[in-house]
Short mmCIF file of C-alpha atoms in Angstrom, two decimals:
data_model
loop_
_atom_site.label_atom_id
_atom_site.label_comp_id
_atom_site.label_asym_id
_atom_site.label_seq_id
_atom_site.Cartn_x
_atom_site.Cartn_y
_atom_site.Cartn_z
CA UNK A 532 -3.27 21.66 22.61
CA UNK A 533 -2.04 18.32 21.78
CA UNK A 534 -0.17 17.31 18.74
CA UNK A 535 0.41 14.07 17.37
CA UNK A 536 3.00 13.29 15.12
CA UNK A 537 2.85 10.61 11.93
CA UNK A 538 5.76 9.27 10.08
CA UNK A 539 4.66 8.39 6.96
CA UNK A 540 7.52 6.37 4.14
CA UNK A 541 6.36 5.07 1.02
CA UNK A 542 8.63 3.84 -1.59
CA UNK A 543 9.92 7.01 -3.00
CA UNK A 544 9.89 9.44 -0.18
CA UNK A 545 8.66 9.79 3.84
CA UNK A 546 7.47 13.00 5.81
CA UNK A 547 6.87 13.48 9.08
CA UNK A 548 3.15 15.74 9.86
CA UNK A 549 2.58 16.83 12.81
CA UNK A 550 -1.67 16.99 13.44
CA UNK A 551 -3.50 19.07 16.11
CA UNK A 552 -7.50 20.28 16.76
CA UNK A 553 -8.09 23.43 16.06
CA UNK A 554 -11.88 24.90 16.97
CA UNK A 555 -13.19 21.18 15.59
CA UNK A 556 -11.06 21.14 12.77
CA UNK A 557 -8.05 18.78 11.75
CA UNK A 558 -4.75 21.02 11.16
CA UNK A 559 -1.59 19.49 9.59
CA UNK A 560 1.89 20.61 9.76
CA UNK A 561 4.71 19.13 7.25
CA UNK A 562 8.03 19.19 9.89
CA UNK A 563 10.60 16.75 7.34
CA UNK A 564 10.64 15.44 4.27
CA UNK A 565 12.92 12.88 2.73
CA UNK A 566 14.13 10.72 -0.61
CA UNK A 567 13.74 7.08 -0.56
CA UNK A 568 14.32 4.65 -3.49
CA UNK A 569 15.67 0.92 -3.76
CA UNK A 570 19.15 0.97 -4.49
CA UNK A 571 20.83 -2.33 -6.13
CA UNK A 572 23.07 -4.07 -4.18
CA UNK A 573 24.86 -6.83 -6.15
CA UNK A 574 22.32 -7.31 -8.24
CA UNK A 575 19.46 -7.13 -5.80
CA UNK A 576 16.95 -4.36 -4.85
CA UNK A 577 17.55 -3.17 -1.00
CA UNK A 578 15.68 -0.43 0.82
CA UNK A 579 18.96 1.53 2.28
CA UNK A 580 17.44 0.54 5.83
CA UNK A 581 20.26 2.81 7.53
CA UNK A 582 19.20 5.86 5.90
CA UNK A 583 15.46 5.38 6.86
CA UNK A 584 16.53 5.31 10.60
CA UNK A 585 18.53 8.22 10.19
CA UNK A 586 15.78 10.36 8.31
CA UNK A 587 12.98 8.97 10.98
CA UNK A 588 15.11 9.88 13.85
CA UNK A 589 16.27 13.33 12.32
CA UNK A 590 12.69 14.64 11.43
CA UNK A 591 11.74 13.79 15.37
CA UNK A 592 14.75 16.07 16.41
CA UNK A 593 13.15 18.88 14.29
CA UNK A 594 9.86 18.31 16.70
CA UNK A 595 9.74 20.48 19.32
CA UNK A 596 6.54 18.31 21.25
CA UNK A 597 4.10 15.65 20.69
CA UNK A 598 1.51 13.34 22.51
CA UNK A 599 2.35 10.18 20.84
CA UNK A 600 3.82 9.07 17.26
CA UNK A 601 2.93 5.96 15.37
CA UNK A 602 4.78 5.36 11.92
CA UNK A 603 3.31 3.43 8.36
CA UNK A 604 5.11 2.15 5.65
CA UNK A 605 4.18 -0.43 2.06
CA UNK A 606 3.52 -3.68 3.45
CA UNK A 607 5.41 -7.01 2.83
CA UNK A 608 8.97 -6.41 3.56
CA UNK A 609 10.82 -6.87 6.38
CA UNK A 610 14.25 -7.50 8.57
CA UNK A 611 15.49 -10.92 10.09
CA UNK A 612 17.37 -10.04 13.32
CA UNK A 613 19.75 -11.86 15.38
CA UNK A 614 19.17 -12.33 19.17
CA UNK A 615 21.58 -9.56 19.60
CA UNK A 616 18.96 -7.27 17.45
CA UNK A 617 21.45 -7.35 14.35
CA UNK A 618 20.36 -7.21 11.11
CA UNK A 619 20.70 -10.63 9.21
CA UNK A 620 21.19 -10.18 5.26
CA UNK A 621 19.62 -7.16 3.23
CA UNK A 622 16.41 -5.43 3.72
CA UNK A 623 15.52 -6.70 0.33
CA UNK A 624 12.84 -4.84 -1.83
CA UNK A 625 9.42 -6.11 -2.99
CA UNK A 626 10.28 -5.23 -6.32
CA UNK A 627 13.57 -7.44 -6.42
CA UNK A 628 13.27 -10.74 -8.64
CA UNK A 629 14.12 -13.29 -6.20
CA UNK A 630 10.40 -14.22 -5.55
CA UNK A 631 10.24 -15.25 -9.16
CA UNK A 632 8.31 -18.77 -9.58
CA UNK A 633 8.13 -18.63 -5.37
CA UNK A 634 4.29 -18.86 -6.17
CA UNK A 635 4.60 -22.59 -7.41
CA UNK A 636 7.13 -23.82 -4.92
CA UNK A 637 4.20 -22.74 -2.25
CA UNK A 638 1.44 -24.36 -4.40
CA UNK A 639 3.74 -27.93 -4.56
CA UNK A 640 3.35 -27.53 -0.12
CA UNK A 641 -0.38 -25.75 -0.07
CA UNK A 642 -2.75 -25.10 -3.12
CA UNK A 643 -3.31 -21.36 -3.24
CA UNK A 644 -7.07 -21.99 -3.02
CA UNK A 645 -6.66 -23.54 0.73
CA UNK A 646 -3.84 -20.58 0.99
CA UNK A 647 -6.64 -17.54 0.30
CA UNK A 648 -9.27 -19.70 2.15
CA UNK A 649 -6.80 -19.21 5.07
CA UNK A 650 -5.53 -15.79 4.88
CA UNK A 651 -7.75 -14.32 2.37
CA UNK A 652 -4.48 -12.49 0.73
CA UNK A 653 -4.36 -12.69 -2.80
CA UNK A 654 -0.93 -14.15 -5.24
CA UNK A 655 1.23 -11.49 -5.78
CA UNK A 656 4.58 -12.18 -6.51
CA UNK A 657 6.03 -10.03 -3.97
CA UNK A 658 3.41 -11.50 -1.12
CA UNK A 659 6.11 -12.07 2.64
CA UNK A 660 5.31 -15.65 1.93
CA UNK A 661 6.78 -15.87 -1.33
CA UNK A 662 9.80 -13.83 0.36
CA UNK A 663 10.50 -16.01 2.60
CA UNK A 664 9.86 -18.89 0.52
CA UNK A 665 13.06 -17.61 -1.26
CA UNK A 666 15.17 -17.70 1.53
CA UNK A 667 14.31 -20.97 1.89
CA UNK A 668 15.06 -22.29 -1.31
CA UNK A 669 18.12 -19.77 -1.80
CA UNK A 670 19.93 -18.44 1.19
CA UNK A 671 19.00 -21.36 4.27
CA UNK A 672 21.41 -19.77 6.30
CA UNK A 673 20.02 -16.49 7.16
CA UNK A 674 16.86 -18.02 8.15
CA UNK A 675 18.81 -20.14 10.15
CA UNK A 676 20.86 -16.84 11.57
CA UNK A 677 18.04 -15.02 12.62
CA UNK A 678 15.73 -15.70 15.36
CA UNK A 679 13.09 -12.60 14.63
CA UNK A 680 11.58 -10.93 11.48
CA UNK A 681 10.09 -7.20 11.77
CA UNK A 682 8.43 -5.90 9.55
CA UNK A 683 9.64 -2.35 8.28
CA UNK A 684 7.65 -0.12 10.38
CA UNK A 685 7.91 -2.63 13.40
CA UNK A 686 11.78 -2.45 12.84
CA UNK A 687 11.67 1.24 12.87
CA UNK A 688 9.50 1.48 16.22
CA UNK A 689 12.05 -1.32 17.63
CA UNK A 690 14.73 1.17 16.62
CA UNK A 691 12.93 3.97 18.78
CA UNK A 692 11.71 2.05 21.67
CA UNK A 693 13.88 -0.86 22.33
CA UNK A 694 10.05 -2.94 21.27
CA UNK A 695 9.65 -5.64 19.40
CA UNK A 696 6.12 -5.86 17.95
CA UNK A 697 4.16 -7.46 15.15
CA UNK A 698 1.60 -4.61 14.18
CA UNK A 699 -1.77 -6.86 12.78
CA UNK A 700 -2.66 -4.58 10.07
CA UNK A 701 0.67 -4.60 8.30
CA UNK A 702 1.49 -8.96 9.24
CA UNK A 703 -1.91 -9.22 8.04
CA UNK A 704 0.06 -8.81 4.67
CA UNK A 705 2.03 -11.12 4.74
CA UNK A 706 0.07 -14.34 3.29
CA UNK A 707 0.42 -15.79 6.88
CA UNK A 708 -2.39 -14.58 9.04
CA UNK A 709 -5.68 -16.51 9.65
CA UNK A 710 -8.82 -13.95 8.41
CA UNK A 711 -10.39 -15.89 11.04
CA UNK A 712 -7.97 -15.66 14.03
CA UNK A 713 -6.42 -12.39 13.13
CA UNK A 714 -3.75 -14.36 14.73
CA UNK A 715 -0.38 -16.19 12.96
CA UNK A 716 -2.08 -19.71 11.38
CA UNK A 717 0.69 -21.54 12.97
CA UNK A 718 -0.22 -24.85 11.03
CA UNK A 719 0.51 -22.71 7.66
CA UNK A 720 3.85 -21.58 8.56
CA UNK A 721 4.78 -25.25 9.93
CA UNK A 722 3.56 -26.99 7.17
CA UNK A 723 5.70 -24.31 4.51
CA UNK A 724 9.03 -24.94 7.01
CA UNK A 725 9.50 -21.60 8.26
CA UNK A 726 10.54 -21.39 12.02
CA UNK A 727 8.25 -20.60 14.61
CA UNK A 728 10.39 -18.61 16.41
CA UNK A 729 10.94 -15.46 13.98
CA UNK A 730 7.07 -14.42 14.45
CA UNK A 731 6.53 -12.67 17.81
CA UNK A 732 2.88 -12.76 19.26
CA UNK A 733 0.26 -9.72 17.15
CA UNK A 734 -0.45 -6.95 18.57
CA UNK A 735 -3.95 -5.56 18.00
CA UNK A 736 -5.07 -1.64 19.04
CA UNK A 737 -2.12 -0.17 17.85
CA UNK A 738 -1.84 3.37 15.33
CA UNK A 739 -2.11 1.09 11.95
CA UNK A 740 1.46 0.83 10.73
CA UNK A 741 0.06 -0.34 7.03
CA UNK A 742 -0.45 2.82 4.98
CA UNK A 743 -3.62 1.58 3.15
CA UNK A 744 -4.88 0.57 7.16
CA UNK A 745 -4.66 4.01 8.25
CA UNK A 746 -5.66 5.83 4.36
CA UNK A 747 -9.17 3.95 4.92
CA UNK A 748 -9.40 4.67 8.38
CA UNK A 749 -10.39 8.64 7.28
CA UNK A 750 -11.94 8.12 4.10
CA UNK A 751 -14.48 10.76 4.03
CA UNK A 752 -17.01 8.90 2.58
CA UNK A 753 -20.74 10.35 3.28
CA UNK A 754 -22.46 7.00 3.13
CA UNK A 755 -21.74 3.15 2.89
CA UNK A 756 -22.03 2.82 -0.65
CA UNK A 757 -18.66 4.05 -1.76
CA UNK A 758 -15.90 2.76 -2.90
CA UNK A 759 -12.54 3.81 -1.19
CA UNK A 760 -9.20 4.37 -3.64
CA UNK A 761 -6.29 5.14 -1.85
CA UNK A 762 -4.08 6.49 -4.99
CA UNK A 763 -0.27 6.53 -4.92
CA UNK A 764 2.32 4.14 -6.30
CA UNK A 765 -0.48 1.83 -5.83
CA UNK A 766 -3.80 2.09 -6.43
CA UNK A 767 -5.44 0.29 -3.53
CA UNK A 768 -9.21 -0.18 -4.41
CA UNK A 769 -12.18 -1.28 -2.16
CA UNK A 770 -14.20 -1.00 0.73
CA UNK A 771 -14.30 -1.98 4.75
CA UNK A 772 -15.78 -4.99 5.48
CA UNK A 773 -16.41 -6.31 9.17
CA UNK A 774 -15.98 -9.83 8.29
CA UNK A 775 -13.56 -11.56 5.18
CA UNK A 776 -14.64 -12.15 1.99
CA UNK A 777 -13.62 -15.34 1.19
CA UNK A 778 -15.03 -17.18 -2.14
CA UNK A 779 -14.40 -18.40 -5.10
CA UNK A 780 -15.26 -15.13 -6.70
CA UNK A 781 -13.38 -13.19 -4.66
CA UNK A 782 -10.26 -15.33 -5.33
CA UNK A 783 -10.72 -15.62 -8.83
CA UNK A 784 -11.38 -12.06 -9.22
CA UNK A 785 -8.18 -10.76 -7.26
CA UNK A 786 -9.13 -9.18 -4.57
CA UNK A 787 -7.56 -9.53 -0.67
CA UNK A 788 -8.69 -9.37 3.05
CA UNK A 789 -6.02 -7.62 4.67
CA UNK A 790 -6.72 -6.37 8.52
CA UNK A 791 -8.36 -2.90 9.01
CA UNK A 792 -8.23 -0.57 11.97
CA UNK A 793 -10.94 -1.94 14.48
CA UNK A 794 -10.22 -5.38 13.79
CA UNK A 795 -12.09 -4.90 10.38
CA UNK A 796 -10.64 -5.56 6.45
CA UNK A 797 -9.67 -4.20 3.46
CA UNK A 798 -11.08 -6.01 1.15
CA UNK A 799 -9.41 -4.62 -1.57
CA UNK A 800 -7.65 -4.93 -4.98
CA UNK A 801 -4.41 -3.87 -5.95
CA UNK A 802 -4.00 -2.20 -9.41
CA UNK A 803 -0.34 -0.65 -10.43
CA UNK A 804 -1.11 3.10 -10.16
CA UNK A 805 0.58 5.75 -10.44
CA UNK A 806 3.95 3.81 -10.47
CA UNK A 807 3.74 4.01 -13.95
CA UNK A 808 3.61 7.62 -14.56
CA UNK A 809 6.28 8.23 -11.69
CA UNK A 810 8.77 5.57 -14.41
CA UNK A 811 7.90 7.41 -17.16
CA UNK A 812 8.60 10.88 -15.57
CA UNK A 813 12.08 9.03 -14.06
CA UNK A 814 13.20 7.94 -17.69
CA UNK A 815 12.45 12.10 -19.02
CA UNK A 816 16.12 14.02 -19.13
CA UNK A 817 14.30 16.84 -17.43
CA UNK A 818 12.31 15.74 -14.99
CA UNK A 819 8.89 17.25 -16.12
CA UNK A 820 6.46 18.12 -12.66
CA UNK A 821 3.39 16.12 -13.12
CA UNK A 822 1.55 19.04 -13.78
CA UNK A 823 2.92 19.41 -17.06
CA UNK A 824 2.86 14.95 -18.13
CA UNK A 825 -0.64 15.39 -17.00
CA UNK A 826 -0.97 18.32 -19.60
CA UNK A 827 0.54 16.16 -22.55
CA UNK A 828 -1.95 13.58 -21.30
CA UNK A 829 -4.88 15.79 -21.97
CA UNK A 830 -3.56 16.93 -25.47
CA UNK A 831 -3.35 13.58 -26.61
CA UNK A 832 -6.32 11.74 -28.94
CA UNK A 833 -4.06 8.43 -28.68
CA UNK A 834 -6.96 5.40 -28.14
CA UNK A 835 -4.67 2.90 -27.11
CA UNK A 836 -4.84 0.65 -24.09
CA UNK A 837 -2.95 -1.60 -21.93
CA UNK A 838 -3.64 -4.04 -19.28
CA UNK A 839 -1.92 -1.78 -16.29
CA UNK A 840 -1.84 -5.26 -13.92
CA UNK A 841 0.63 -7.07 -16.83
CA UNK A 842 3.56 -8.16 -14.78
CA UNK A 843 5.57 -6.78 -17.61
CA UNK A 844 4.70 -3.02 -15.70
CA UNK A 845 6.05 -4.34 -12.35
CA UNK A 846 9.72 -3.42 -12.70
CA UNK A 847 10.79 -3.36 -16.48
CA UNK A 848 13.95 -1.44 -17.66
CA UNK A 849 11.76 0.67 -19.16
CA UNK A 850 8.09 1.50 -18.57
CA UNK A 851 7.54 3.58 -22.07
CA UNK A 852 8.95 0.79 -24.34
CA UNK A 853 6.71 -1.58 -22.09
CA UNK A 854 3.88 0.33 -22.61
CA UNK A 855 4.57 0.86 -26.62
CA UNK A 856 5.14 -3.09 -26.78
CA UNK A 857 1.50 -3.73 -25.29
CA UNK A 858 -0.01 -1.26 -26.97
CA UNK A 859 1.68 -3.00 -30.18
CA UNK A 860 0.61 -6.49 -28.70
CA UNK A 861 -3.05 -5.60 -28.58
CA UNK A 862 -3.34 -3.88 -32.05
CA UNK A 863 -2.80 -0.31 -31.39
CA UNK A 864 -0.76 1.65 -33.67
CA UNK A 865 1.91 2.60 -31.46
CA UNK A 866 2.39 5.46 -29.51
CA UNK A 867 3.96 8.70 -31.33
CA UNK A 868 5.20 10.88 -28.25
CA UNK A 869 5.76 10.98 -24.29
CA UNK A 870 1.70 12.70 -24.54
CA UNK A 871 0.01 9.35 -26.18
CA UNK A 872 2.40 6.95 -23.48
CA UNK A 873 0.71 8.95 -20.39
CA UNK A 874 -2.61 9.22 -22.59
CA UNK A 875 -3.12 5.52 -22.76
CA UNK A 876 -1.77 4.83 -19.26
CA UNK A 877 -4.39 7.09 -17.72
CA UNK A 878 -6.94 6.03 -19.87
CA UNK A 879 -6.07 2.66 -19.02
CA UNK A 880 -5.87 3.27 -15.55
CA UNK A 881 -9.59 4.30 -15.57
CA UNK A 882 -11.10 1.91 -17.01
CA UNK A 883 -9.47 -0.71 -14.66
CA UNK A 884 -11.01 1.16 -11.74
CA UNK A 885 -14.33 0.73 -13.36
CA UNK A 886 -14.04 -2.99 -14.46
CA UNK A 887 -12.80 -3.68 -10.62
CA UNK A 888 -15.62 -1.70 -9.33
CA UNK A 889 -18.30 -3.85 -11.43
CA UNK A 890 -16.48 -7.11 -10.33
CA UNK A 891 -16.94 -5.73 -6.46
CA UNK A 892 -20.79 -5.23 -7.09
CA UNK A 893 -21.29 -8.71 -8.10
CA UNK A 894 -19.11 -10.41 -5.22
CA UNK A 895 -20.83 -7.99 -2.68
CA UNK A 896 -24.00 -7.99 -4.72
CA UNK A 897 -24.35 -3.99 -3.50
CA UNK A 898 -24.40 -1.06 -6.06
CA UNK A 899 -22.00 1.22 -5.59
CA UNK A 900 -22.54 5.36 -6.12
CA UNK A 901 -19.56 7.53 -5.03
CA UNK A 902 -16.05 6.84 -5.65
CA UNK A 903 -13.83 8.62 -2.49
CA UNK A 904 -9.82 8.73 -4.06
CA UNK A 905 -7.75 9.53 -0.87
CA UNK A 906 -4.18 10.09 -1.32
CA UNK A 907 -1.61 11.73 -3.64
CA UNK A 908 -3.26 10.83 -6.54
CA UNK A 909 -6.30 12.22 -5.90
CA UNK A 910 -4.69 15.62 -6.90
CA UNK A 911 -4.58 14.12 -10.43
CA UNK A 912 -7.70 15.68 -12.00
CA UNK A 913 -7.17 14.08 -15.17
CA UNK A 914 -7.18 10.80 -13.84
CA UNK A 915 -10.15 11.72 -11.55
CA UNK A 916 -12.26 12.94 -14.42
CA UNK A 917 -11.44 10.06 -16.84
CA UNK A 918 -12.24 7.63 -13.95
CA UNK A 919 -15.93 9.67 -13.56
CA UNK A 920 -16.54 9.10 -16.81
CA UNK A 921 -15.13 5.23 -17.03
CA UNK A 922 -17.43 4.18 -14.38
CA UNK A 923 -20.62 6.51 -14.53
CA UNK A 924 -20.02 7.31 -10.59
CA UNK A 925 -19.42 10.69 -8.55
CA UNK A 926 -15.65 11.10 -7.83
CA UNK A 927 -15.22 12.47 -4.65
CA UNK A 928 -11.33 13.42 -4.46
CA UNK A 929 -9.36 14.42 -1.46
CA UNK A 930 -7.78 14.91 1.54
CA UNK A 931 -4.53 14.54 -0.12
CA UNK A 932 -2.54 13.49 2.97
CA UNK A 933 -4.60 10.51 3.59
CA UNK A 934 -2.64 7.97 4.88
CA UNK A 935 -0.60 10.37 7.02
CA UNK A 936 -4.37 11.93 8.49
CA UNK A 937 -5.25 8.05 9.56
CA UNK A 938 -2.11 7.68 10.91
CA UNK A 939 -2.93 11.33 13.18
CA UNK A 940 -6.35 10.01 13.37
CA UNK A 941 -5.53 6.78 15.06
CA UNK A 942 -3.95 8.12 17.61
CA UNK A 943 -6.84 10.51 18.63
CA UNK A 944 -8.90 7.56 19.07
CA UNK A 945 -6.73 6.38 21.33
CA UNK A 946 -6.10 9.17 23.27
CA UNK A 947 -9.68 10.07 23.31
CA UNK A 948 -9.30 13.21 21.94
CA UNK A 949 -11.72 12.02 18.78
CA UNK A 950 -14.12 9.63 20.47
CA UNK A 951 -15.22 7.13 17.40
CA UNK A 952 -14.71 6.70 13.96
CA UNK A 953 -18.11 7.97 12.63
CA UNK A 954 -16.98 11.80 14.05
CA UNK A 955 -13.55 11.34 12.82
CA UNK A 956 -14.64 11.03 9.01
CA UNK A 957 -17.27 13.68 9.96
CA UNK A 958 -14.28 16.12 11.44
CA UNK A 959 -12.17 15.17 8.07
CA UNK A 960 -14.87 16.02 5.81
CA UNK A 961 -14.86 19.38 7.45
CA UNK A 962 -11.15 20.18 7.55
CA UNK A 963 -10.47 19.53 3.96
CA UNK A 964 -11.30 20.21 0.91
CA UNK A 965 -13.03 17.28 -1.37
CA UNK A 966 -13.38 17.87 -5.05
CA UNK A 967 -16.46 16.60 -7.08
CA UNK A 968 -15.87 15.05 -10.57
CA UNK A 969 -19.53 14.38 -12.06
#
């Protein structure tokens, strides 16, 4: 019996699952299970990149045997290394303000039209490109320094294997990859000034070291005609298209082409998530599970409602007197307790999913029928009902380890042991439980 181990970090804790078949079925086994958090390092948010190696390479040790492992991380940050492998500077955090107003020193070099024509990656503030424009403009000298850039999960299996790899799903996030080429647009990066020699050649075929790559990779989706939501901190939202999307429309309505398993995209939107209950539960004295905030939720009759994409929502000092402000903004009487906060975030949260599901009918033109929510959130069954009834659609939620089952899944492929994609989803749907929210 082979088993197949997947190391799966997101931004506030990792596991490591080891996956096996059992009589046709998918069977998965929780071995470690770590904190992770940015910490603030004068004044700037860092990913404690020492700690991650030592919690990666720990939960192997508690392995006993495995055919292969392949780890998956967020996308967009990264290392610079020197030649002697060293890290330059800080593993600096999406979240951290220094790509503030990077967006318009890019535009002054490339409009961002010509930019999403190109890479098909939608403006968000924390985009690679906007990270290293900020280097750039701010710290010259450790772009100078360094002679190679990893990103996270390619540093981590450079930290295992002595490899240095770019992984295309995950550089496909990085505002810097041709949707045509799937390759490095080489013109792009010379024309913004950033040197050549820190991006090693892509490497295609590989376990998908982008979470949302390997979450959509097992969607259990019966048909064609749904629409994929892999729910966490983020709450990634589309479909898998063989071919970018890249118009106007598309542009204008925010959604992004990053690189799918099988050379395919994402073609997705990004929409805050749960990020915003997991502040509000951080800024509680006790620490309520989210069992019990989803309870206060449901008590609630509090109507108001809040653009969840506002930047303000991003990283403010506090996410409940953000909230209460917008809710004040838009003519809401404001909130009265913790239960009318969640109440309008979920609500909120809901009826985003549907208007981003209406604006993905008319760039597609295709009608949509089932949503599938993959993913810790889709253990929410607040959310999941309130979404149901936002968009008129089936909710279809489940399996909960869904970027971690990819990750497994991925390597089956490859292996052989699962021979295409169609009977992987097929296998998924009958290992795990999928919930139904009419």
């Amino acid at each position: 019996m082979r088993h197949y181990l997947a190391i799966d970090i997101g931004a506030s804790s990792g596991r490591h699952i080891l996956g096996h078949l059992r009589d046709g079925k998918i069977v998965l086994e929780e071995i470690h299970r770590f904190s992770n958090g940015m910490t603030d390092r004068d004044g700037t948010l860092c990913w404690n990149i020492g700690a991650l190696v030592d919690e990666v390479t720990r939960g192997i040790s508690k392995c006993a045997a495995y055919e292969s492992l392949g780890i998956d991380t967020w996308g967009v940050d990264f290392v610079l290394l020197d030649a002697n492998g060293n890290i330059v500077g800080d593993a600096v955090a999406y979240r951290d303000s220094r790509t503030d107003g990077m967006d318009v020193e890019t535009e002054k070099i490339i409009p961002f039209a010509e930019h999403y024509a190109r890479t098909g990656i939608i403006k968000q503030q924390f985009n690679t490109v906007y990270q290293l424009m900020a280097l750039k403009i701010k710290k010259p000298e450790l772009l100078e320094q360094a002679d190679t850039l990893l990103l996270l999960p390619d540093y981590l299996h450079y930290r295992l294997t002595g490899e240095r790899r770019a992984e295309y799903t995950h550089a496909s996030t990085t505002g810097l990859i041709s949707a045509v080429t799937r390759d490095w647009d080489w013109e792009l990066i010379e024309k913004l000034g950033f040197p050549r020699r820190l991006f090693l050649s892509v490497s295609h075929g590989l376990t998908p070291s982008h979470d949302t790559a390997s979450a959509f990779l097992v969607v259990p989706a019966k048909d064609e005609n749904t629409v994929y939501i892999s729910s966490g901190t983020w709450s990634l939202l589309g479909i898998v298209s063989d071919k970018p999307i890249l118009t106007q429309a598309a542009r204008e309505a925010g959604f992004t082409n990053e690189g799918g398993y099988g050379g395919t995209f994402r073609f997705l939107k990004n929409i805050m998530g749960l990020w915003m209950i997991q502040s509000i539960r951080d800024e509680l004295p006790d620490k309520p599970s989210y069992t019990e905030l989803e309870r206060q939720a449901r008590e609630s009759a509090y109507d108001g409602l809040v653009n969840v994409n506002d930047a303000v929502f991003f990283a403010p000092d506090s996410m409940s007197r953000a909230v209460t402000q917008k809710c004040g903004e838009a003519g809401y009487a404001p909130p009265e307790s913790t239960g009318d906060i969640l109440r309008c975030v979920y609500s909120s949260l809901a009826l985003e999913y549907a208007r981003s599901i209406r604006e993905l009918e008319d760039i597609t033109e295709k009608c949509y029928t089932g949503i599938s929510i993959i993913g810790g959130g889709s253990q929410d069954s607040f959310l999941n009902e309130l979404t149901a009834q936002a968009s008129g659609l089936t909710v279809y939620a489940g399996p909960i380890e869904g970027t971690a089952l990819g990750n497994i899944i991925s390597q089956m492929l490859r292996s052989g042991e699962l021979p295409d994609i169609k009977t992987a989803r097929e296998t998924v749907r009958n290992s795990f439980e999928v919930k139904e929210y009419l």
